[in-house]
């Protein structure tokens, strides 16, 4: 019997939307950066709230300060290696 399994790509000659790929990549990197910032700031603020006698409100203020400073520092970080 003849072997009829395809050996090439499904869409021969299809043009790739590289602009859309680049936009998706940039969004993924941005979400990764700020998601990591959020998690680190939350962990630091939780540890501060646990060990400091001031408690919840001081750790909430620390969390907001860390997110603001981290967001300022991360906004100009390059999203790709040239």
Coordinates of C-alpha atoms in Angstrom, one line a residue:
X1 CA 0.0 0.0 0.0
X2 CA 1.1 3.5 -0.7
X3 CA 2.2 5.8 2.2
X4 CA -0.1 8.8 2.1
X5 CA 1.2 10.6 5.3
X6 CA 2.0 14.3 4.7
X7 CA 5.7 15.1 4.9
X8 CA 5.6 18.9 4.6
X9 CA 4.0 21.7 6.5
X10 CA 0.2 21.9 6.6
X11 CA 0.0 25.4 5.2
X12 CA 2.5 25.6 2.3
X13 CA 3.6 29.1 1.6
X14 CA 1.6 30.7 4.4
X15 CA 2.9 34.1 5.4
X16 CA 3.7 34.5 9.1
X17 CA 2.4 37.5 11.0
X18 CA 5.7 38.6 12.5
X19 CA 4.3 41.8 13.9
X20 CA 1.7 39.9 15.9
X21 CA 4.4 37.5 17.1
X22 CA 6.5 40.4 18.3
X23 CA 3.6 42.1 20.0
X24 CA 2.7 38.9 21.9
X25 CA 6.3 38.4 22.9
X26 CA 6.6 41.9 24.3
X27 CA 3.3 41.5 26.2
X28 CA 4.5 38.2 27.7
X29 CA 7.8 39.7 28.8
X30 CA 6.0 42.7 30.3
X31 CA 3.6 40.5 32.2
X32 CA 6.5 38.3 33.4
X33 CA 8.4 41.4 34.7
X34 CA 5.6 43.0 36.5
X35 CA 4.2 39.7 37.8
X36 CA 7.6 38.8 39.3
X37 CA 7.8 42.3 40.8
X38 CA 4.4 41.8 42.4
X39 CA 5.3 38.4 43.9
X40 CA 8.6 39.6 45.3
X41 CA 7.1 42.8 46.8
X42 CA 4.3 40.7 48.3
X43 CA 6.7 38.2 49.9
X44 CA 9.0 41.0 51.3
X45 CA 6.0 42.8 52.7
X46 CA 4.6 39.7 54.3
X47 CA 7.9 38.9 55.9
X48 CA 8.1 42.5 57.2
X49 CA 4.6 42.3 58.6
X50 CA 5.4 39.0 60.3
X51 CA 8.6 40.1 62.0
X52 CA 8.0 43.9 62.6
X53 CA 5.9 44.9 65.5
X54 CA 4.0 47.5 63.4
X55 CA 2.0 44.9 61.7
X56 CA -0.4 45.0 58.7
X57 CA -0.5 48.7 57.9
X58 CA 3.3 49.2 57.7
X59 CA 3.6 46.1 55.6
X60 CA 0.9 47.4 53.2
X61 CA 2.7 50.7 52.9
X62 CA 6.0 48.8 52.3
X63 CA 4.3 46.8 49.6
X64 CA 3.0 49.9 47.8
X65 CA 6.4 51.5 48.0
X66 CA 8.2 48.4 46.6
X67 CA 5.7 48.1 43.7
X68 CA 6.0 51.8 42.9
X69 CA 9.8 51.9 43.0
X70 CA 10.1 48.5 41.2
X71 CA 7.7 49.6 38.5
X72 CA 9.7 52.8 38.0
X73 CA 12.9 50.8 37.7
X74 CA 11.4 48.1 35.4
X75 CA 9.7 50.5 32.9
X76 CA 12.9 51.1 30.9
X77 CA 14.3 47.6 31.1
X78 CA 14.8 46.2 27.6
X79 CA 12.5 43.4 26.6
X80 CA 14.9 41.7 24.2
X81 CA 18.6 41.0 23.7
X82 CA 19.9 42.6 20.5

